[in-house]
Short mmCIF file of C-alpha atoms in Angstrom, two decimals:
data_model
loop_
_atom_site.label_atom_id
_atom_site.label_comp_id
_atom_site.label_asym_id
_atom_site.label_seq_id
_atom_site.Cartn_x
_atom_site.Cartn_y
_atom_site.Cartn_z
CA MET S 81 -0.25 -0.01 0.26
CA ARG S 82 1.24 3.32 -0.83
CA PRO S 83 -0.15 5.09 2.29
CA THR S 84 -0.92 9.26 2.45
CA GLY S 85 -1.39 11.61 4.85
CA ALA S 86 -31.91 10.73 1.60
CA LEU S 87 -30.26 7.99 4.57
CA THR S 88 -31.17 8.89 7.39
CA MET S 89 -29.45 7.22 10.23
CA THR S 90 -28.98 8.20 14.05
CA ASP S 91 -25.71 7.36 15.42
CA ASP S 92 -24.29 6.99 19.47
CA PRO S 93 -20.39 6.19 18.95
CA CYS S 94 -20.31 4.48 22.39
CA THR S 95 -21.00 0.79 22.42
CA PRO S 96 -24.80 0.38 22.54
CA ASP S 97 -26.66 -0.33 26.45
CA LEU S 98 -27.89 -3.95 24.89
CA SER S 99 -28.11 -6.55 27.41
CA ARG S 100 -26.36 -10.30 26.85
CA ARG S 101 -29.56 -12.20 26.39
CA GLY S 102 -31.00 -9.23 24.04
CA VAL S 103 -27.67 -9.34 21.92
CA LEU S 104 -26.71 -12.90 22.01
CA ARG S 105 -30.20 -14.63 22.34
CA SER S 106 -29.65 -16.83 19.74
CA ALA S 107 -25.71 -18.20 21.21
CA LEU S 108 -27.40 -20.01 23.59
CA ALA S 109 -28.82 -22.64 20.79
CA THR S 110 -25.37 -22.09 19.01
CA THR S 111 -24.07 -24.24 16.11
CA ALA S 112 -20.60 -23.49 16.14
CA ALA S 113 -18.36 -26.32 14.45
CA ILE S 114 -15.20 -27.89 15.14
CA SER S 115 -12.16 -26.48 14.06
CA ALA S 116 -11.14 -27.57 9.79
CA PRO S 117 -8.43 -27.36 8.36
CA LEU S 118 -7.98 -25.54 5.26
CA LEU S 119 -8.87 -27.15 2.07
CA ASP S 120 -9.10 -26.42 -1.33
CA VAL S 121 -12.46 -24.17 -1.73
CA THR S 122 -14.96 -25.26 1.75
CA SER S 123 -15.90 -23.85 5.11
CA GLY S 124 -12.73 -22.78 7.63
CA ALA S 125 -14.00 -22.64 11.38
CA ALA S 126 -13.32 -21.10 14.38
CA HIS S 127 -9.70 -20.66 15.98
CA ALA S 128 -8.93 -23.05 19.22
CA ALA S 129 -7.53 -21.41 22.25
CA ALA S 130 -4.15 -21.75 21.43
CA ASN S 131 -4.58 -19.87 18.13
CA GLN S 132 -1.43 -18.94 16.27
CA GLY S 133 -2.37 -15.61 16.00
CA GLY S 134 -2.17 -15.25 19.83
CA ALA S 135 -6.21 -13.91 20.00
CA ASP S 136 -7.78 -14.68 23.87
CA ALA S 137 -11.37 -14.74 24.92
CA THR S 138 -12.92 -11.54 25.95
CA GLY S 139 -17.07 -12.15 24.23
CA PRO S 140 -19.89 -13.15 27.37
CA ALA S 141 -19.14 -16.63 28.74
CA SER S 142 -21.77 -17.89 27.95
CA VAL S 143 -21.27 -17.87 23.82
CA ARG S 144 -17.45 -18.84 24.11
CA GLY S 145 -19.60 -21.98 26.33
CA ALA S 146 -21.89 -22.45 23.49
CA LEU S 147 -19.22 -22.76 20.66
CA HIS S 148 -17.49 -25.57 22.77
CA THR S 149 -19.85 -27.58 23.57
CA ALA S 150 -22.31 -27.20 20.08
CA ARG S 151 -21.87 -28.67 16.75
CA GLY S 152 -22.64 -27.59 13.41
CA GLY S 153 -22.87 -27.95 9.61
CA THR S 154 -21.59 -27.23 6.34
CA ARG S 155 -24.84 -25.40 4.61
CA ILE S 156 -26.37 -22.86 2.73
CA GLY S 157 -29.07 -20.68 4.51
CA ALA S 158 -32.30 -18.96 3.70
CA LEU S 159 -32.13 -15.60 1.29
CA SER S 160 -35.19 -14.82 3.69
CA ASP S 161 -32.79 -15.33 7.56
CA GLN S 162 -30.32 -13.24 9.74
CA SER S 163 -27.23 -14.22 8.67
CA ALA S 164 -25.55 -16.90 11.01
CA VAL S 165 -22.13 -16.42 11.87
CA ARG S 166 -20.42 -18.72 8.96
CA THR S 167 -16.38 -19.44 8.18
CA PHE S 168 -15.46 -19.46 4.24
CA THR S 169 -11.66 -20.80 3.00
CA VAL S 170 -9.76 -20.02 0.02
CA GLY S 171 -7.36 -21.94 -0.55
CA ASP S 172 -4.95 -20.59 2.11
CA THR S 173 -7.31 -18.21 3.44
CA ARG S 174 -9.99 -17.78 5.52
CA LEU S 175 -13.18 -15.28 6.00
CA THR S 176 -15.09 -15.40 8.42
CA TYR S 177 -18.10 -13.27 8.90
CA VAL S 178 -18.08 -11.08 12.09
CA VAL S 179 -21.88 -10.20 12.47
CA ASP S 180 -22.97 -6.95 14.47
CA GLY S 181 -26.54 -6.53 14.39
CA ALA S 182 -29.38 -7.51 12.15
CA MET S 183 -31.32 -4.44 9.22
CA GLU S 184 -34.15 -5.49 7.96
CA LEU S 185 -34.45 -3.47 4.60
CA ASP S 186 -37.91 -2.27 3.05
CA PRO S 187 -38.48 -2.88 -0.34
CA ALA S 188 -39.34 0.35 -1.74
CA GLY S 189 -38.17 2.35 0.00
CA PHE S 190 -34.79 1.21 0.20
CA LEU S 191 -34.89 -0.54 -3.43
CA PRO S 192 -37.66 1.91 -4.71
CA ALA S 193 -36.24 0.94 -8.48
CA VAL S 194 -37.56 -2.36 -7.72
CA PRO S 195 -40.88 -3.82 -9.10
CA ALA S 196 -42.96 -4.50 -6.52
CA GLU S 197 -44.24 -7.87 -8.64
CA TYR S 198 -40.36 -9.28 -8.27
CA TRP S 199 -40.81 -9.89 -4.93
CA GLN S 200 -45.00 -11.18 -5.37
CA ALA S 201 -42.89 -13.88 -7.59
CA HIS S 202 -39.88 -14.29 -4.98
CA PRO S 203 -41.32 -13.86 -1.75
CA GLU S 204 -38.50 -16.21 -0.30
CA ALA S 205 -36.23 -13.10 -1.15
CA LEU S 206 -38.63 -11.73 1.77
CA THR S 207 -38.56 -12.25 5.38
CA GLY S 208 -41.80 -12.65 7.03
CA SER S 209 -42.83 -9.58 7.00
CA GLY S 210 -41.95 -8.17 4.22
CA ARG S 211 -39.15 -7.00 4.48
CA ILE S 212 -35.05 -7.34 3.26
CA ALA S 213 -32.73 -9.38 5.24
CA ALA S 214 -29.87 -7.69 5.14
CA SER S 215 -27.61 -8.46 7.77
CA ALA S 216 -24.82 -5.78 9.31
CA GLY S 217 -20.95 -6.76 10.73
CA GLY S 218 -17.05 -7.04 9.36
CA VAL S 219 -15.33 -9.73 7.30
CA LEU S 220 -12.39 -11.05 8.89
CA VAL S 221 -9.98 -12.04 6.90
CA GLU S 222 -6.81 -14.40 8.01
CA ARG S 223 -3.79 -15.99 6.73
CA GLY S 224 -0.75 -17.07 8.55
CA ARG S 225 -0.75 -15.27 11.66
CA ARG S 226 -2.28 -11.96 10.57
CA ARG S 227 -5.91 -10.41 10.30
CA LEU S 228 -7.62 -7.67 8.26
CA LEU S 229 -11.08 -7.39 10.10
CA ILE S 230 -13.29 -5.60 6.98
CA ASP S 231 -15.98 -2.91 8.10
CA VAL S 232 -17.00 -2.31 11.28
CA GLY S 233 -20.79 -3.13 11.70
CA LEU S 234 -23.54 -1.18 12.71
CA GLY S 235 -22.84 -0.37 16.67
CA GLY S 236 -25.45 2.07 18.16
CA ASN S 237 -26.89 3.28 14.50
CA VAL S 238 -30.14 2.92 13.30
CA LEU S 239 -32.32 2.82 9.93
CA SER S 240 -34.62 5.37 9.37
CA PRO S 241 -37.76 3.69 9.73
CA SER S 242 -38.23 4.97 6.60
CA LEU S 243 -35.80 2.65 5.24
CA GLY S 244 -36.73 -0.55 7.42
CA ILE S 245 -35.80 -1.77 11.03
CA SER S 246 -32.58 -2.39 13.05
CA ARG S 247 -30.05 -3.24 15.79
CA GLY S 248 -26.52 -3.37 16.01
CA GLY S 249 -23.57 -3.39 18.51
CA ALA S 250 -22.55 -7.78 18.82
CA LEU S 251 -19.65 -6.82 17.02
CA LEU S 252 -17.67 -7.67 19.96
CA HIS S 253 -19.04 -9.91 21.39
CA THR S 254 -18.98 -12.16 18.50
CA LEU S 255 -15.15 -12.01 18.23
CA GLY S 256 -14.84 -13.13 21.88
CA ALA S 257 -17.22 -15.76 21.26
CA LEU S 258 -14.82 -16.35 18.45
CA ARG S 259 -12.06 -16.24 20.78
CA VAL S 260 -10.31 -12.70 18.57
CA SER S 261 -9.68 -10.32 20.15
CA PRO S 262 -9.63 -6.69 19.23
CA GLU S 263 -5.43 -6.90 19.56
CA SER S 264 -5.30 -9.51 17.81
CA ILE S 265 -6.43 -7.68 14.08
CA ASP S 266 -4.04 -5.78 12.56
CA THR S 267 -5.87 -3.90 9.90
CA VAL S 268 -9.30 -2.19 9.40
CA ALA S 269 -10.14 -1.25 6.16
CA PHE S 270 -13.56 0.25 5.79
CA THR S 271 -15.63 -0.18 1.80
CA HIS S 272 -17.01 2.87 2.72
CA LEU S 273 -17.76 4.99 5.65
CA HIS S 274 -21.71 4.27 6.04
CA THR S 275 -23.21 4.56 8.92
CA ASP S 276 -23.84 0.14 8.78
CA HIS S 277 -19.83 -0.68 8.16
CA THR S 278 -18.78 1.90 10.67
CA GLY S 279 -20.32 1.18 13.79
CA LEU S 280 -17.07 0.09 15.88
CA GLY S 281 -14.64 1.78 14.60
CA PHE S 282 -14.81 3.67 17.41
CA LEU S 283 -15.51 3.15 21.21
CA ARG S 284 -15.30 6.33 24.64
CA ASP S 285 -13.52 5.49 28.05
CA ARG S 286 -14.23 5.58 31.21
CA ASN S 287 -13.15 8.85 30.22
CA GLN S 288 -15.13 9.45 27.69
CA GLU S 289 -11.72 9.42 25.89
CA LEU S 290 -12.39 8.29 21.88
CA HIS S 291 -9.99 5.58 20.80
CA LYS S 292 -9.86 3.13 18.16
CA ALA S 293 -12.40 -0.48 18.84
CA PHE S 294 -8.99 -2.14 17.26
CA PRO S 295 -6.27 -0.65 18.90
CA ARG S 296 -3.16 -2.39 17.20
CA ALA S 297 -4.57 -1.94 13.75
CA ASP S 298 -4.25 0.98 10.74
CA TYR S 299 -7.32 2.08 9.69
CA LEU S 300 -7.11 2.09 6.20
CA VAL S 301 -10.00 4.13 3.61
CA ALA S 302 -9.86 4.91 0.13
CA GLY S 303 -8.75 8.67 -0.81
CA ALA S 304 -11.29 8.55 -3.14
CA GLU S 305 -14.05 7.81 -0.37
CA TRP S 306 -12.82 10.09 2.67
CA GLU S 307 -12.06 13.73 1.07
CA PRO S 308 -16.33 14.17 -0.44
CA PHE S 309 -17.32 12.84 3.68
CA TRP S 310 -14.67 14.57 5.19
CA GLN S 311 -15.29 18.09 3.19
CA GLY S 312 -18.83 17.97 4.23
CA GLU S 313 -20.11 17.29 0.67
CA ILE S 314 -21.97 14.08 1.18
CA LYS S 315 -24.34 13.54 3.56
CA VAL S 316 -26.26 9.85 2.70
CA GLY S 317 -25.62 7.63 5.19
CA ALA S 318 -22.75 10.07 6.76
CA PRO S 319 -20.97 8.65 10.04
CA SER S 320 -21.53 10.74 13.41
CA TRP S 321 -19.03 13.74 12.48
CA ASP S 322 -17.40 13.75 16.05
CA GLY S 323 -17.60 10.02 16.94
CA PHE S 324 -16.03 9.09 13.88
CA MET S 325 -14.47 11.40 11.56
CA VAL S 326 -12.99 13.37 13.89
CA PRO S 327 -11.20 10.30 15.35
CA MET S 328 -10.63 8.93 12.25
CA SER S 329 -8.85 11.60 10.91
CA ARG S 330 -6.33 11.49 12.84
CA VAL S 331 -5.09 7.74 12.10
CA LEU S 332 -6.50 6.82 8.72
CA GLN S 333 -4.16 5.69 5.85
CA ARG S 334 -5.59 6.29 2.22
CA PHE S 335 -4.76 4.21 -0.89
CA ASP S 336 -6.01 4.41 -3.94
CA ASP S 337 -6.75 2.41 -6.87
CA GLY S 338 -5.39 -0.84 -7.32
CA ASP S 339 -2.94 -0.77 -4.17
CA GLU S 340 -2.16 -3.60 -1.79
CA VAL S 341 -4.07 -2.66 1.43
CA TRP S 342 -2.91 -6.40 2.48
CA PRO S 343 -0.65 -9.10 1.35
CA GLY S 344 -2.69 -10.53 -1.14
CA VAL S 345 -5.59 -7.32 -0.64
CA THR S 346 -5.97 -5.52 -3.49
CA ALA S 347 -8.27 -2.93 -3.89
CA LEU S 348 -10.77 -1.99 -6.84
CA ILE S 349 -12.34 1.23 -6.45
CA THR S 350 -15.95 1.18 -7.84
CA PRO S 351 -18.05 4.71 -6.87
CA GLY S 352 -21.68 4.64 -7.24
CA HIS S 353 -22.86 3.81 -4.23
CA SER S 354 -20.32 6.01 -2.83
CA PRO S 355 -18.14 7.82 -4.18
CA GLY S 356 -14.47 5.83 -3.65
CA HIS S 357 -16.37 2.07 -2.79
CA THR S 358 -13.86 -0.09 -2.34
CA THR S 359 -14.24 -3.27 -3.32
CA TYR S 360 -11.38 -5.71 -2.02
CA VAL S 361 -10.48 -8.30 -4.39
CA VAL S 362 -8.62 -11.34 -1.61
CA SER S 363 -6.15 -13.83 -3.65
CA ALA S 364 -5.25 -17.37 -2.51
CA SER S 365 -3.37 -19.68 -3.34
CA GLY S 366 -4.11 -21.44 -6.38
CA GLY S 367 -5.05 -19.01 -8.66
CA ARG S 368 -8.03 -18.13 -6.39
CA ARG S 369 -9.91 -15.24 -5.45
CA ILE S 370 -12.48 -13.95 -3.42
CA LEU S 371 -14.31 -9.90 -3.98
CA VAL S 372 -15.42 -8.77 -1.05
CA LEU S 373 -18.28 -6.68 -2.36
CA GLY S 374 -19.16 -3.61 0.26
CA ASP S 375 -22.77 -2.51 -1.03
CA ALA S 376 -22.58 -2.71 -4.42
CA PHE S 377 -25.15 -4.77 -4.27
CA HIS S 378 -27.41 -5.09 -1.85
CA THR S 379 -29.58 -7.87 -2.81
CA PRO S 380 -29.05 -10.62 -5.71
CA ALA S 381 -31.60 -9.65 -7.75
CA GLN S 382 -29.72 -6.54 -8.44
CA MET S 383 -26.55 -9.06 -9.94
CA THR S 384 -29.16 -10.32 -12.37
CA HIS S 385 -30.64 -6.87 -12.74
CA PRO S 386 -27.50 -4.28 -12.59
CA GLU S 387 -29.84 -1.34 -14.36
CA TRP S 388 -31.49 -1.23 -11.01
CA PRO S 389 -29.98 1.05 -8.11
CA SER S 390 -30.73 1.91 -3.99
CA GLY S 391 -31.98 3.85 -2.70
CA PRO S 392 -28.71 5.36 -1.21
CA ASP S 393 -26.86 5.18 -4.17
CA VAL S 394 -25.31 8.86 -5.18
CA ASP S 395 -24.56 8.18 -8.93
CA ILE S 396 -26.73 5.70 -9.91
CA GLU S 397 -24.77 5.75 -13.61
CA GLY S 398 -21.62 5.17 -11.33
CA VAL S 399 -23.66 2.00 -9.59
CA LEU S 400 -24.02 0.23 -13.02
CA HIS S 401 -20.71 0.87 -14.35
CA ALA S 402 -19.21 -0.72 -10.81
CA ARG S 403 -22.11 -3.30 -11.13
CA THR S 404 -20.74 -3.87 -14.57
CA THR S 405 -17.17 -4.32 -13.53
CA LEU S 406 -17.92 -6.01 -10.51
CA LEU S 407 -19.81 -8.86 -12.51
CA LYS S 408 -16.83 -9.51 -15.32
CA GLU S 409 -14.99 -9.64 -12.16
CA LEU S 410 -16.84 -12.31 -10.53
CA LEU S 411 -17.93 -14.48 -13.97
CA ALA S 412 -14.28 -15.05 -14.07
CA PRO S 413 -12.59 -18.45 -13.36
CA ARG S 414 -11.76 -19.48 -9.39
CA THR S 415 -13.76 -16.20 -7.91
CA TYR S 416 -16.07 -16.12 -5.40
CA ALA S 417 -17.85 -13.64 -2.96
CA PHE S 418 -18.18 -11.92 0.26
CA ALA S 419 -21.54 -10.02 0.25
CA PHE S 420 -23.19 -8.16 3.35
CA HIS S 421 -26.45 -7.84 2.78
CA PHE S 422 -27.77 -11.20 1.06
CA GLY S 423 -29.01 -12.67 4.31
CA ASP S 424 -27.89 -15.93 5.16
CA THR S 425 -26.69 -15.94 1.66
CA VAL S 426 -23.22 -14.00 2.36
CA PHE S 427 -20.76 -16.65 0.90
CA GLY S 428 -21.12 -17.43 -2.95
CA ARG S 429 -20.45 -16.68 -6.69
CA VAL S 430 -22.09 -15.63 -9.94
CA VAL S 431 -23.27 -17.94 -12.85
CA ARG S 432 -25.05 -17.45 -15.83
CA ASP S 433 -28.50 -19.92 -15.83
CA ASP S 434 -29.38 -21.65 -18.59
CA ALA S 435 -31.16 -18.83 -20.79
CA GLY S 436 -27.65 -16.84 -19.54
CA ASN S 437 -29.12 -14.75 -17.03
CA VAL S 438 -26.49 -13.58 -14.70
CA GLN S 439 -27.35 -15.53 -10.76
CA TRP S 440 -25.79 -15.02 -7.64
CA GLN S 441 -25.21 -19.22 -6.22
CA PRO S 442 -24.49 -19.15 -2.57
CA ALA S 443 -22.55 -21.78 -1.63
CA PRO S 444 -22.15 -23.52 1.54
CA ALA S 445 -20.08 -22.12 5.14
CA ARG S 446 -19.91 -23.54 8.26
CA GLU S 447 -21.71 -21.96 10.94
CA LEU S 448 -19.91 -21.06 13.96
CA LEU S 449 -22.72 -19.19 15.73
CA PRO S 450 -26.66 -18.47 15.08
CA ALA S 451 -27.35 -14.91 14.14
CA PRO S 452 -26.01 -12.61 17.18
CA VAL S 453 -28.87 -10.58 17.08
CA LEU S 454 -33.11 -10.82 15.88
CA LEU S 455 -35.27 -8.08 16.00
CA SER S 456 -38.36 -10.12 16.67
#
């Protein structure tokens, strides 16, 4: 890397006051898996306590105990469910969705370009309440002794009621259940600066001073993303000025398109949803790749219909160009993807069906913990 110096949300930079019972209510029934070796393209599992990365158990004891005793499996979840904490291995690299919170997006409010007839024809894409399941969190990338976290979830932020409902704040508890300490993460990279991706960037100490939630990590963001937000040009989805932007300004390292931000991870800047929205291309052994998509797509339907923008997109023409670029990359051999908001089908690949239409094909991924936050 070469470092250089109408979505409405409310935000709270502090860890939200969510009860253990409420935030991690489903952890008692967890189906966490026993560690598995890194295979060609298969699912991974949580590291043991003696993990080479030196992580310790920091989460609630009930969750750590559940992780020890329960057994899970490799399966494909449902698009209409909040995502479980799942892990997926590509070559020598393991990715784990560290779920922080749950969102249910209103189809008309968040995706006004999608015809109502589509949802009527695809009820499997909606929750029982008629909304779109969209979890929030960070994706943990592990190779050898190093750990990269891409995005940090919703935290105490909430969606505007016109866009849906939300509840977050479980990220650090989820990491603790996986025996990953915040100190063991060496890099935090942001796909973009919206509040459902930046929520747990900074925490207040007992003196109400803000500090990095991951104290030893470098904090990285594309220069093309940072500048418009820092200059106050972007209001859509912007994080708290005092709770995120100001402390971030003191620690950030910027990168450009094509820079290697972490060993084997390259930035592909795909503007449109936000000015410097970034897709991360994670290279693994054997010529394999997995693209961490950020919010270039909010639902698999937008892969089949890239002309359907999302309500918070700031540049619709840019979104279409970004999606065209990404779909070309995603259709390449040995290429997989991670999508933050695709219900419980966050790992997968893009394929063409018999008619030549582009489709999202979910991949089996090992469940380590059930969804840590539920909305009902």
